[in-house]
Amino acid sequence: MRFTVARKRFVVLLVTMLVVLASMPAVVAAEQVVAGTFVVEEGETVRGLDVVGATVIVRGTVQGDLNGAAADVRIEDTGVVTGDVNVAAASIHIAGRVDGNVNAGTATLRVLEGAVIAGNLAAGAADATIAGEIQGNVELGADVIRLTDTAVVGGEFRYDAEELVGVEGASIAGAVVRDESIGSSDFSIDVAEEFFEGVFAVYGFLVNLVVGAILLLVLPGFSRRVSETALGEPAKSGGVGLLALIAIPVALVLVALTIIGIPLTLVGAGLFALFAWVAVIYGRFAVGTWLVAKAGGDNRWLALVVGLLLGALFNLLSWVGDLANFAVFLLGLGALALVLYEEFGRGRDREAPAADEEPTEASDDSGIGGVPPA
């Protein structure tokens, strides 16, 4: 029942992935909306709804979940959501029916008389009023919680509030427990923060996907060599990556101490940041290549997607995921440095002639190319 951080992050990842994809009209259904006011009219049915920054009014049926962040979410008395409601909004008014759970962060929460939530309610708000029926458990944190005589709770009522009004007149089947760990309006802030962190994470994934695709298209051979180096010499690549991560910033600081060093340091820092970004992509591409090969495949595009998705999933695993992503970054950074060094060495060898190389044409001071002066 408890709306834990891990659960919030999982819900947020799913919600934000759908929301961001909703901004790509070529690949999503028309029912998904990103901004503006969206109304599901009475008698109308949509297959799930994912929103950001929108006012949402449900008078018809949402077949599936209602997810997202909005200014105002209203499920009218004729409205039905057959799945869960996972939203962060300035205000949430439920007068209709929700067949699943409600997980919400809001300033104002209203479960009106006649409303039915068939599952659980887990919410944080500044001000909350419960006048309808919640057939499952309630976990509610708010500054003020009001229950009316028509309020029905089929399970436990767990709350934290500065002021609780009307609990004696409400029908509550389970225990009424004050739990200060729930918090109040801080819960809604946490939900909103988690949501927008998820939005940035998904957009970051898409940006990395675009940059990675450009690298594979423009530098296919170079990209393949970086991946092969990372997988063929992982210890060496990781070690070189760690050395570069330490040595380059130190060198930039030393350059900054010179008279003209600050502009050079700024340029160098920008280039190193770009270099590190590309290294992250190449590191994840290498890991994706290894996983796809283990599954018996050989597709660089699939490897790129798998690697980037794995990196995004690592972000959900707290310090364990951070450590894994850091290791993958060092792998990519070292492999990229090794391949660039090899390319630079080859270019230098091509430019510099061998010391014992014999001239192809005789020449002396008397003429050019062995041709005697006239």
mmCIF file of C-alpha atoms in Angstrom:
data_model
loop_
_atom_site.group_PDB
_atom_site.id
_atom_site.type_symbol
_atom_site.label_atom_id
_atom_site.label_comp_id
_atom_site.label_asym_id
_atom_site.label_seq_id
_atom_site.Cartn_x
_atom_site.Cartn_y
_atom_site.Cartn_z
ATOM 1 C CA MET A 1 0.000 0.000 0.000
ATOM 2 C CA ARG A 2 2.741 2.424 0.960
ATOM 3 C CA PHE A 3 3.700 4.749 -1.876
ATOM 4 C CA THR A 4 7.441 4.138 -1.503
ATOM 5 C CA VAL A 5 10.236 5.985 -3.286
ATOM 6 C CA ALA A 6 11.034 2.906 -5.381
ATOM 7 C CA ARG A 7 7.415 2.569 -6.439
ATOM 8 C CA LYS A 8 7.154 6.284 -7.210
ATOM 9 C CA ARG A 9 10.261 6.113 -9.362
ATOM 10 C CA PHE A 10 8.933 3.086 -11.235
ATOM 11 C CA VAL A 11 5.572 4.749 -11.851
ATOM 12 C CA VAL A 12 7.313 7.972 -12.846
ATOM 13 C CA LEU A 13 9.514 6.165 -15.382
ATOM 14 C CA LEU A 14 6.513 4.537 -17.023
ATOM 15 C CA VAL A 15 4.467 7.730 -16.964
ATOM 16 C CA THR A 16 7.183 9.974 -18.312
ATOM 17 C CA MET A 17 8.225 7.538 -21.020
ATOM 18 C CA LEU A 18 4.650 7.581 -22.305
ATOM 19 C CA VAL A 19 4.371 11.340 -21.926
ATOM 20 C CA VAL A 20 7.549 12.085 -23.840
ATOM 21 C CA LEU A 21 6.595 9.642 -26.564
ATOM 22 C CA ALA A 22 3.268 11.450 -26.737
ATOM 23 C CA SER A 23 5.141 14.452 -28.112
ATOM 24 C CA MET A 24 6.140 12.343 -31.124
ATOM 25 C CA PRO A 25 2.917 12.271 -33.187
ATOM 26 C CA ALA A 26 4.222 9.755 -35.672
ATOM 27 C CA VAL A 27 4.360 6.979 -33.097
ATOM 28 C CA VAL A 28 1.605 7.558 -30.533
ATOM 29 C CA ALA A 29 -2.140 7.319 -30.398
ATOM 30 C CA ALA A 30 -4.317 10.421 -30.630
ATOM 31 C CA GLU A 31 -5.659 9.874 -27.114
ATOM 32 C CA GLN A 32 -2.374 10.989 -25.566
ATOM 33 C CA VAL A 33 -2.017 14.727 -25.038
ATOM 34 C CA VAL A 34 0.933 16.826 -23.905
ATOM 35 C CA ALA A 35 -0.465 20.311 -23.284
ATOM 36 C CA GLY A 36 -3.655 22.339 -23.289
ATOM 37 C CA THR A 37 -7.149 21.358 -22.160
ATOM 38 C CA PHE A 38 -8.311 17.834 -22.903
ATOM 39 C CA VAL A 39 -11.900 16.700 -22.369
ATOM 40 C CA VAL A 40 -13.209 13.154 -22.602
ATOM 41 C CA GLU A 41 -16.840 13.855 -23.353
ATOM 42 C CA GLU A 42 -19.729 11.841 -21.956
ATOM 43 C CA GLY A 43 -20.205 8.707 -24.064
ATOM 44 C CA GLU A 44 -16.632 8.933 -25.415
ATOM 45 C CA THR A 45 -13.956 6.295 -24.668
ATOM 46 C CA VAL A 46 -10.200 6.764 -24.948
ATOM 47 C CA ARG A 47 -7.509 4.097 -24.532
ATOM 48 C CA GLY A 48 -5.468 5.502 -21.673
ATOM 49 C CA LEU A 49 -4.466 9.114 -21.119
ATOM 50 C CA ASP A 50 -1.019 10.605 -20.472
ATOM 51 C CA VAL A 51 -0.752 14.329 -19.810
ATOM 52 C CA VAL A 52 1.728 17.105 -18.984
ATOM 53 C CA GLY A 53 0.737 20.683 -18.154
ATOM 54 C CA ALA A 54 -2.855 20.136 -19.227
ATOM 55 C CA THR A 55 -6.315 20.625 -17.747
ATOM 56 C CA VAL A 56 -8.018 17.246 -17.932
ATOM 57 C CA ILE A 57 -11.759 16.711 -17.627
ATOM 58 C CA VAL A 58 -13.138 13.168 -17.799
ATOM 59 C CA ARG A 59 -16.873 12.919 -18.431
ATOM 60 C CA GLY A 60 -16.650 9.703 -20.458
ATOM 61 C CA THR A 61 -14.428 6.623 -20.050
ATOM 62 C CA VAL A 62 -10.660 6.301 -19.888
ATOM 63 C CA GLN A 63 -9.989 2.673 -20.733
ATOM 64 C CA GLY A 64 -6.777 2.138 -18.792
ATOM 65 C CA ASP A 65 -4.662 4.476 -16.683
ATOM 66 C CA LEU A 66 -4.729 8.249 -16.326
ATOM 67 C CA ASN A 67 -1.122 9.401 -15.823
ATOM 68 C CA GLY A 68 0.818 12.633 -15.769
ATOM 69 C CA ALA A 69 1.110 16.135 -14.338
ATOM 70 C CA ALA A 70 -1.542 18.763 -14.908
ATOM 71 C CA ALA A 71 -2.872 22.050 -13.654
ATOM 72 C CA ASP A 72 -6.301 20.569 -12.943
ATOM 73 C CA VAL A 73 -7.665 17.016 -13.095
ATOM 74 C CA ARG A 74 -11.416 16.486 -12.861
ATOM 75 C CA ILE A 75 -13.235 13.160 -13.073
ATOM 76 C CA GLU A 76 -16.879 14.187 -13.298
ATOM 77 C CA ASP A 77 -19.803 12.167 -11.914
ATOM 78 C CA THR A 78 -20.280 10.485 -15.315
ATOM 79 C CA GLY A 79 -16.548 9.824 -15.727
ATOM 80 C CA VAL A 80 -14.892 6.409 -15.355
ATOM 81 C CA VAL A 81 -11.205 5.452 -15.271
ATOM 82 C CA THR A 82 -10.879 1.676 -15.550
ATOM 83 C CA GLY A 83 -7.226 1.636 -14.443
ATOM 84 C CA ASP A 84 -5.131 3.646 -12.001
ATOM 85 C CA VAL A 85 -4.876 7.413 -11.607
ATOM 86 C CA ASN A 86 -1.246 8.511 -11.139
ATOM 87 C CA VAL A 87 -1.119 12.302 -11.254
ATOM 88 C CA ALA A 88 0.559 15.378 -9.841
ATOM 89 C CA ALA A 89 -1.696 18.405 -10.174
ATOM 90 C CA ALA A 90 -2.616 21.721 -8.595
ATOM 91 C CA SER A 91 -6.107 20.357 -7.912
ATOM 92 C CA ILE A 92 -7.733 16.946 -8.238
ATOM 93 C CA HIS A 93 -11.513 16.487 -8.098
ATOM 94 C CA ILE A 94 -12.988 12.999 -8.277
ATOM 95 C CA ALA A 95 -16.768 12.721 -8.549
ATOM 96 C CA GLY A 96 -16.954 9.614 -10.777
ATOM 97 C CA ARG A 97 -15.461 6.120 -10.566
ATOM 98 C CA VAL A 98 -11.859 4.873 -10.544
ATOM 99 C CA ASP A 99 -11.577 1.097 -10.809
ATOM 100 C CA GLY A 100 -7.920 1.020 -9.777
ATOM 101 C CA ASN A 101 -5.758 2.920 -7.299
ATOM 102 C CA VAL A 102 -5.255 6.661 -6.957
ATOM 103 C CA ASN A 103 -1.679 7.870 -6.361
ATOM 104 C CA ALA A 104 -1.617 11.652 -6.285
ATOM 105 C CA GLY A 105 0.278 14.737 -5.243
ATOM 106 C CA THR A 106 -1.740 17.939 -5.197
ATOM 107 C CA ALA A 107 -2.546 21.178 -3.422
ATOM 108 C CA THR A 108 -6.293 20.452 -3.274
ATOM 109 C CA LEU A 109 -7.826 16.979 -3.245
ATOM 110 C CA ARG A 110 -11.580 16.394 -3.388
ATOM 111 C CA VAL A 111 -13.224 12.949 -3.406
ATOM 112 C CA LEU A 112 -16.814 14.078 -3.706
ATOM 113 C CA GLU A 113 -20.039 12.431 -2.545
ATOM 114 C CA GLY A 114 -20.994 9.689 -4.993
ATOM 115 C CA ALA A 115 -17.402 9.089 -6.092
ATOM 116 C CA VAL A 116 -16.033 5.531 -5.889
ATOM 117 C CA ILE A 117 -12.371 4.505 -5.791
ATOM 118 C CA ALA A 118 -12.306 0.715 -6.035
ATOM 119 C CA GLY A 119 -8.656 0.444 -5.006
ATOM 120 C CA ASN A 120 -6.430 2.341 -2.600
ATOM 121 C CA LEU A 121 -5.855 6.062 -2.182
ATOM 122 C CA ALA A 122 -2.291 7.279 -1.524
ATOM 123 C CA ALA A 123 -1.980 11.050 -1.685
ATOM 124 C CA GLY A 124 -0.281 14.120 -0.349
ATOM 125 C CA ALA A 125 -2.032 17.477 -0.357
ATOM 126 C CA ALA A 126 -2.276 20.813 1.353
ATOM 127 C CA ASP A 127 -6.047 20.453 1.756
ATOM 128 C CA ALA A 128 -8.055 17.219 1.381
ATOM 129 C CA THR A 129 -11.772 16.452 1.592
ATOM 130 C CA ILE A 130 -13.175 12.916 1.487
ATOM 131 C CA ALA A 131 -16.931 12.616 0.947
ATOM 132 C CA GLY A 132 -17.078 9.579 -1.352
ATOM 133 C CA GLU A 133 -16.274 5.850 -1.096
ATOM 134 C CA ILE A 134 -12.777 4.358 -1.071
ATOM 135 C CA GLN A 135 -13.042 0.593 -1.048
ATOM 136 C CA GLY A 136 -9.392 -0.054 -0.228
ATOM 137 C CA ASN A 137 -6.944 1.547 2.174
ATOM 138 C CA VAL A 138 -6.188 5.241 2.556
ATOM 139 C CA GLU A 139 -2.774 6.767 3.124
ATOM 140 C CA LEU A 140 -3.215 10.523 3.192
ATOM 141 C CA GLY A 141 -0.969 13.350 4.269
ATOM 142 C CA ALA A 142 -2.300 16.916 4.315
ATOM 143 C CA ASP A 143 -2.307 20.102 6.333
ATOM 144 C CA VAL A 144 -6.088 19.746 6.754
ATOM 145 C CA ILE A 145 -8.155 16.580 6.198
ATOM 146 C CA ARG A 146 -11.951 16.734 6.238
ATOM 147 C CA LEU A 147 -14.217 13.679 6.210
ATOM 148 C CA THR A 148 -17.967 14.036 5.809
ATOM 149 C CA ASP A 149 -20.788 11.799 7.023
ATOM 150 C CA THR A 150 -20.982 10.258 3.534
ATOM 151 C CA ALA A 151 -17.316 9.200 3.520
ATOM 152 C CA VAL A 152 -16.728 5.438 3.378
ATOM 153 C CA VAL A 153 -13.347 3.701 3.715
ATOM 154 C CA GLY A 154 -13.286 -0.067 3.238
ATOM 155 C CA GLY A 155 -9.848 -0.584 4.759
ATOM 156 C CA GLU A 156 -7.355 1.158 6.998
ATOM 157 C CA PHE A 157 -7.220 4.956 7.254
ATOM 158 C CA ARG A 158 -3.605 6.047 7.773
ATOM 159 C CA TYR A 159 -2.994 9.763 7.889
ATOM 160 C CA ASP A 160 -0.855 12.664 8.983
ATOM 161 C CA ALA A 161 -2.398 16.111 9.341
ATOM 162 C CA GLU A 162 -2.263 19.240 11.429
ATOM 163 C CA GLU A 163 -6.062 19.108 11.541
ATOM 164 C CA LEU A 164 -8.385 16.112 11.082
ATOM 165 C CA VAL A 165 -12.108 16.897 10.947
ATOM 166 C CA GLY A 166 -15.164 14.612 10.812
ATOM 167 C CA VAL A 167 -13.532 11.214 11.312
ATOM 168 C CA GLU A 168 -16.151 10.284 13.938
ATOM 169 C CA GLY A 169 -19.027 10.584 11.452
ATOM 170 C CA ALA A 170 -17.337 8.737 8.592
ATOM 171 C CA SER A 171 -17.656 4.981 8.008
ATOM 172 C CA ILE A 172 -14.168 3.450 8.293
ATOM 173 C CA ALA A 173 -13.894 -0.353 8.370
ATOM 174 C CA GLY A 174 -10.251 -0.548 9.389
ATOM 175 C CA ALA A 175 -8.107 1.152 11.982
ATOM 176 C CA VAL A 176 -7.512 4.895 12.043
ATOM 177 C CA VAL A 177 -3.765 5.410 12.479
ATOM 178 C CA ARG A 178 -1.765 8.596 12.611
ATOM 179 C CA ASP A 179 1.558 8.092 10.813
ATOM 180 C CA GLU A 180 3.878 11.089 10.904
ATOM 181 C CA SER A 181 6.195 9.480 8.338
ATOM 182 C CA ILE A 182 3.624 10.178 5.614
ATOM 183 C CA GLY A 183 4.173 13.958 5.682
ATOM 184 C CA SER A 184 1.707 16.466 4.307
ATOM 185 C CA SER A 185 2.149 18.769 1.344
ATOM 186 C CA ASP A 186 5.771 17.599 1.166
ATOM 187 C CA PHE A 187 4.383 14.422 -0.386
ATOM 188 C CA SER A 188 2.956 16.334 -3.344
ATOM 189 C CA ILE A 189 6.254 18.155 -3.768
ATOM 190 C CA ASP A 190 8.089 14.822 -3.778
ATOM 191 C CA VAL A 191 5.736 13.407 -6.408
ATOM 192 C CA ALA A 192 6.152 16.474 -8.622
ATOM 193 C CA GLU A 193 9.927 16.401 -8.230
ATOM 194 C CA GLU A 194 10.046 12.700 -9.060
ATOM 195 C CA PHE A 195 7.853 13.262 -12.095
ATOM 196 C CA PHE A 196 9.888 16.078 -13.580
ATOM 197 C CA GLU A 197 13.120 14.240 -12.837
ATOM 198 C CA GLY A 198 11.624 11.414 -14.850
ATOM 199 C CA VAL A 199 10.722 13.806 -17.675
ATOM 200 C CA PHE A 200 14.310 15.050 -17.886
ATOM 201 C CA ALA A 201 15.613 11.479 -17.735
ATOM 202 C CA VAL A 202 13.448 10.359 -20.638
ATOM 203 C CA TYR A 203 14.293 13.414 -22.737
ATOM 204 C CA GLY A 204 17.947 12.758 -21.916
ATOM 205 C CA PHE A 205 17.522 9.213 -23.210
ATOM 206 C CA LEU A 206 16.004 10.499 -26.452
ATOM 207 C CA VAL A 207 18.750 13.096 -26.937
ATOM 208 C CA ASN A 208 21.412 10.443 -26.337
ATOM 209 C CA LEU A 209 19.632 8.208 -28.826
ATOM 210 C CA VAL A 210 19.731 10.918 -31.490
ATOM 211 C CA VAL A 211 23.408 11.728 -30.845
ATOM 212 C CA GLY A 212 24.282 8.029 -30.805
ATOM 213 C CA ALA A 213 22.475 7.483 -34.104
ATOM 214 C CA ILE A 214 24.429 10.371 -35.655
ATOM 215 C CA LEU A 215 27.706 8.860 -34.436
ATOM 216 C CA LEU A 216 26.818 5.459 -35.900
ATOM 217 C CA LEU A 217 25.785 7.001 -39.221
ATOM 218 C CA VAL A 218 28.668 9.449 -39.636
ATOM 219 C CA LEU A 219 31.439 7.378 -38.013
ATOM 220 C CA PRO A 220 30.404 3.740 -38.400
ATOM 221 C CA GLY A 221 33.921 2.295 -38.529
ATOM 222 C CA PHE A 222 35.229 4.471 -35.703
ATOM 223 C CA SER A 223 32.195 3.640 -33.521
ATOM 224 C CA ARG A 224 32.690 -0.067 -34.136
ATOM 225 C CA ARG A 225 36.375 0.180 -33.163
ATOM 226 C CA VAL A 226 35.535 1.994 -29.913
ATOM 227 C CA SER A 227 33.047 -0.745 -29.025
ATOM 228 C CA GLU A 228 35.515 -3.502 -29.928
ATOM 229 C CA THR A 229 38.236 -1.844 -27.848
ATOM 230 C CA ALA A 230 35.941 -1.496 -24.840
ATOM 231 C CA LEU A 231 34.848 -5.132 -25.026
ATOM 232 C CA GLY A 232 38.227 -6.571 -26.054
ATOM 233 C CA GLU A 233 40.262 -4.700 -23.428
ATOM 234 C CA PRO A 234 37.813 -3.694 -20.669
ATOM 235 C CA ALA A 235 40.417 -3.443 -17.890
ATOM 236 C CA LYS A 236 42.755 -1.322 -19.992
ATOM 237 C CA SER A 237 39.894 0.860 -21.234
ATOM 238 C CA GLY A 238 38.572 1.407 -17.719
ATOM 239 C CA GLY A 239 42.026 2.241 -16.405
ATOM 240 C CA VAL A 240 42.719 4.719 -19.195
ATOM 241 C CA GLY A 241 39.289 6.234 -18.626
ATOM 242 C CA LEU A 242 39.992 6.751 -14.915
ATOM 243 C CA LEU A 243 43.389 8.248 -15.714
ATOM 244 C CA ALA A 244 41.843 10.643 -18.245
ATOM 245 C CA LEU A 245 39.109 11.625 -15.795
ATOM 246 C CA ILE A 246 41.759 12.620 -13.249
ATOM 247 C CA ALA A 247 44.509 13.991 -15.495
ATOM 248 C CA ILE A 248 42.476 16.209 -17.827
ATOM 249 C CA PRO A 249 40.781 18.317 -15.100
ATOM 250 C CA VAL A 250 44.138 18.681 -13.303
ATOM 251 C CA ALA A 251 45.764 19.834 -16.540
ATOM 252 C CA LEU A 252 42.958 22.345 -17.101
ATOM 253 C CA VAL A 253 43.451 23.767 -13.604
ATOM 254 C CA LEU A 254 47.186 24.134 -14.240
ATOM 255 C CA VAL A 255 46.506 25.882 -17.533
ATOM 256 C CA ALA A 256 44.117 28.254 -15.746
ATOM 257 C CA LEU A 257 47.010 29.423 -13.542
ATOM 258 C CA THR A 258 48.848 30.890 -16.534
ATOM 259 C CA ILE A 259 48.323 34.431 -17.801
ATOM 260 C CA ILE A 260 46.185 33.465 -20.780
ATOM 261 C CA GLY A 261 44.987 30.214 -19.247
ATOM 262 C CA ILE A 262 41.411 31.036 -18.249
ATOM 263 C CA PRO A 263 40.008 31.314 -21.825
ATOM 264 C CA LEU A 264 41.888 28.170 -22.810
ATOM 265 C CA THR A 265 40.603 26.382 -19.721
ATOM 266 C CA LEU A 266 37.004 27.332 -20.513
ATOM 267 C CA VAL A 267 37.363 26.034 -24.064
ATOM 268 C CA GLY A 268 39.094 22.902 -22.822
ATOM 269 C CA ALA A 269 36.419 22.272 -20.199
ATOM 270 C CA GLY A 270 33.713 22.570 -22.844
ATOM 271 C CA LEU A 271 35.531 20.162 -25.145
ATOM 272 C CA PHE A 272 36.096 17.724 -22.291
ATOM 273 C CA ALA A 273 32.398 17.852 -21.381
ATOM 274 C CA LEU A 274 31.534 17.034 -24.990
ATOM 275 C CA PHE A 275 34.149 14.281 -25.011
ATOM 276 C CA ALA A 276 32.685 12.832 -21.787
ATOM 277 C CA TRP A 277 29.156 12.931 -23.213
ATOM 278 C CA VAL A 278 30.239 10.991 -26.290
ATOM 279 C CA ALA A 279 32.094 8.569 -23.995
ATOM 280 C CA VAL A 280 28.894 7.874 -22.044
ATOM 281 C CA ILE A 281 27.087 7.030 -25.278
ATOM 282 C CA TYR A 282 29.919 4.831 -26.551
ATOM 283 C CA GLY A 283 30.194 3.045 -23.207
ATOM 284 C CA ARG A 284 26.504 2.186 -23.233
ATOM 285 C CA PHE A 285 26.702 1.246 -26.901
ATOM 286 C CA ALA A 286 29.497 -1.211 -26.072
ATOM 287 C CA VAL A 287 27.481 -2.791 -23.254
ATOM 288 C CA GLY A 288 24.451 -2.995 -25.545
ATOM 289 C CA THR A 289 26.592 -4.642 -28.231
ATOM 290 C CA TRP A 290 27.752 -7.236 -25.725
ATOM 291 C CA LEU A 291 24.201 -7.988 -24.553
ATOM 292 C CA VAL A 292 22.830 -8.263 -28.083
ATOM 293 C CA ALA A 293 25.713 -10.579 -29.025
ATOM 294 C CA LYS A 294 24.983 -12.742 -25.972
ATOM 295 C CA ALA A 295 21.411 -13.067 -27.227
ATOM 296 C CA GLY A 296 22.723 -14.203 -30.615
ATOM 297 C CA GLY A 297 22.107 -10.931 -32.451
ATOM 298 C CA ASP A 298 24.285 -8.518 -34.380
ATOM 299 C CA ASN A 299 22.541 -5.182 -34.863
ATOM 300 C CA ARG A 300 24.242 -1.915 -33.975
ATOM 301 C CA TRP A 301 20.949 0.014 -33.773
ATOM 302 C CA LEU A 302 19.438 -2.490 -31.377
ATOM 303 C CA ALA A 303 22.670 -2.427 -29.373
ATOM 304 C CA LEU A 304 22.467 1.369 -29.072
ATOM 305 C CA VAL A 305 18.869 1.285 -27.840
ATOM 306 C CA VAL A 306 19.519 -1.576 -25.403
ATOM 307 C CA GLY A 307 22.598 0.120 -23.972
ATOM 308 C CA LEU A 308 20.882 3.478 -23.474
ATOM 309 C CA LEU A 309 17.811 1.855 -21.923
ATOM 310 C CA LEU A 310 20.028 -0.079 -19.534
ATOM 311 C CA GLY A 311 21.710 3.175 -18.511
ATOM 312 C CA ALA A 312 18.307 4.737 -17.841
ATOM 313 C CA LEU A 313 17.280 1.739 -15.732
ATOM 314 C CA PHE A 314 20.525 1.967 -13.756
ATOM 315 C CA ASN A 315 19.410 5.446 -12.686
ATOM 316 C CA LEU A 316 16.548 3.806 -10.753
ATOM 317 C CA LEU A 317 18.881 1.698 -8.615
ATOM 318 C CA SER A 318 20.255 4.421 -6.344
ATOM 319 C CA TRP A 319 24.001 4.121 -5.618
ATOM 320 C CA VAL A 320 24.236 0.681 -7.234
ATOM 321 C CA GLY A 321 22.990 2.088 -10.529
ATOM 322 C CA ASP A 322 25.204 5.153 -10.172
ATOM 323 C CA LEU A 323 28.229 2.913 -9.684
ATOM 324 C CA ALA A 324 27.319 0.800 -12.709
ATOM 325 C CA ASN A 325 26.829 3.873 -14.900
ATOM 326 C CA PHE A 326 30.156 5.288 -13.690
ATOM 327 C CA ALA A 327 31.929 2.048 -14.626
ATOM 328 C CA VAL A 328 30.325 2.096 -18.076
ATOM 329 C CA PHE A 329 31.360 5.744 -18.474
ATOM 330 C CA LEU A 330 34.996 4.929 -17.643
ATOM 331 C CA LEU A 331 34.860 2.032 -20.109
ATOM 332 C CA GLY A 332 33.627 4.315 -22.888
ATOM 333 C CA LEU A 333 36.001 7.146 -21.974
ATOM 334 C CA GLY A 334 39.059 4.904 -22.003
ATOM 335 C CA ALA A 335 38.109 3.108 -25.207
ATOM 336 C CA LEU A 336 37.432 6.420 -26.946
ATOM 337 C CA ALA A 337 40.799 7.795 -25.802
ATOM 338 C CA LEU A 338 42.640 4.665 -26.945
ATOM 339 C CA VAL A 339 41.087 4.702 -30.402
ATOM 340 C CA LEU A 340 41.710 8.431 -30.821
ATOM 341 C CA TYR A 341 45.338 7.938 -29.764
ATOM 342 C CA GLU A 342 45.680 5.104 -32.273
ATOM 343 C CA GLU A 343 44.166 7.263 -35.009
ATOM 344 C CA PHE A 344 46.499 10.139 -34.136
ATOM 345 C CA GLY A 345 49.489 7.777 -34.147
ATOM 346 C CA ARG A 346 48.571 6.408 -37.553
ATOM 347 C CA GLY A 347 48.186 9.873 -38.986
ATOM 348 C CA ARG A 348 51.552 10.931 -37.618
ATOM 349 C CA ASP A 349 53.217 7.826 -39.059
ATOM 350 C CA ARG A 350 51.757 8.578 -42.473
ATOM 351 C CA GLU A 351 53.027 12.150 -42.383
ATOM 352 C CA ALA A 352 56.566 11.404 -41.174
ATOM 353 C CA PRO A 353 58.817 9.567 -43.771
ATOM 354 C CA ALA A 354 61.128 6.866 -42.550
ATOM 355 C CA ALA A 355 64.668 8.042 -41.700
ATOM 356 C CA ASP A 356 66.377 5.534 -44.012
ATOM 357 C CA GLU A 357 63.964 6.033 -46.903
ATOM 358 C CA GLU A 358 65.847 6.327 -50.208
ATOM 359 C CA PRO A 359 64.857 9.174 -52.548
ATOM 360 C CA THR A 360 63.083 7.962 -55.643
ATOM 361 C CA GLU A 361 64.912 10.400 -57.831
ATOM 362 C CA ALA A 362 68.553 11.479 -57.690
ATOM 363 C CA SER A 363 69.163 15.067 -56.845
ATOM 364 C CA ASP A 364 72.200 17.229 -56.215
ATOM 365 C CA ASP A 365 73.102 20.821 -56.041
ATOM 366 C CA SER A 366 73.547 21.010 -59.765
ATOM 367 C CA GLY A 367 69.944 20.464 -60.694
ATOM 368 C CA ILE A 368 66.428 19.388 -59.758
ATOM 369 C CA GLY A 369 65.258 15.793 -60.042
ATOM 370 C CA GLY A 370 68.629 14.648 -61.503
ATOM 371 C CA VAL A 371 68.298 16.815 -64.570
ATOM 372 C CA PRO A 372 71.575 18.637 -65.243
ATOM 373 C CA PRO A 373 71.422 22.356 -65.667
ATOM 374 C CA ALA A 374 71.190 23.620 -69.153
#
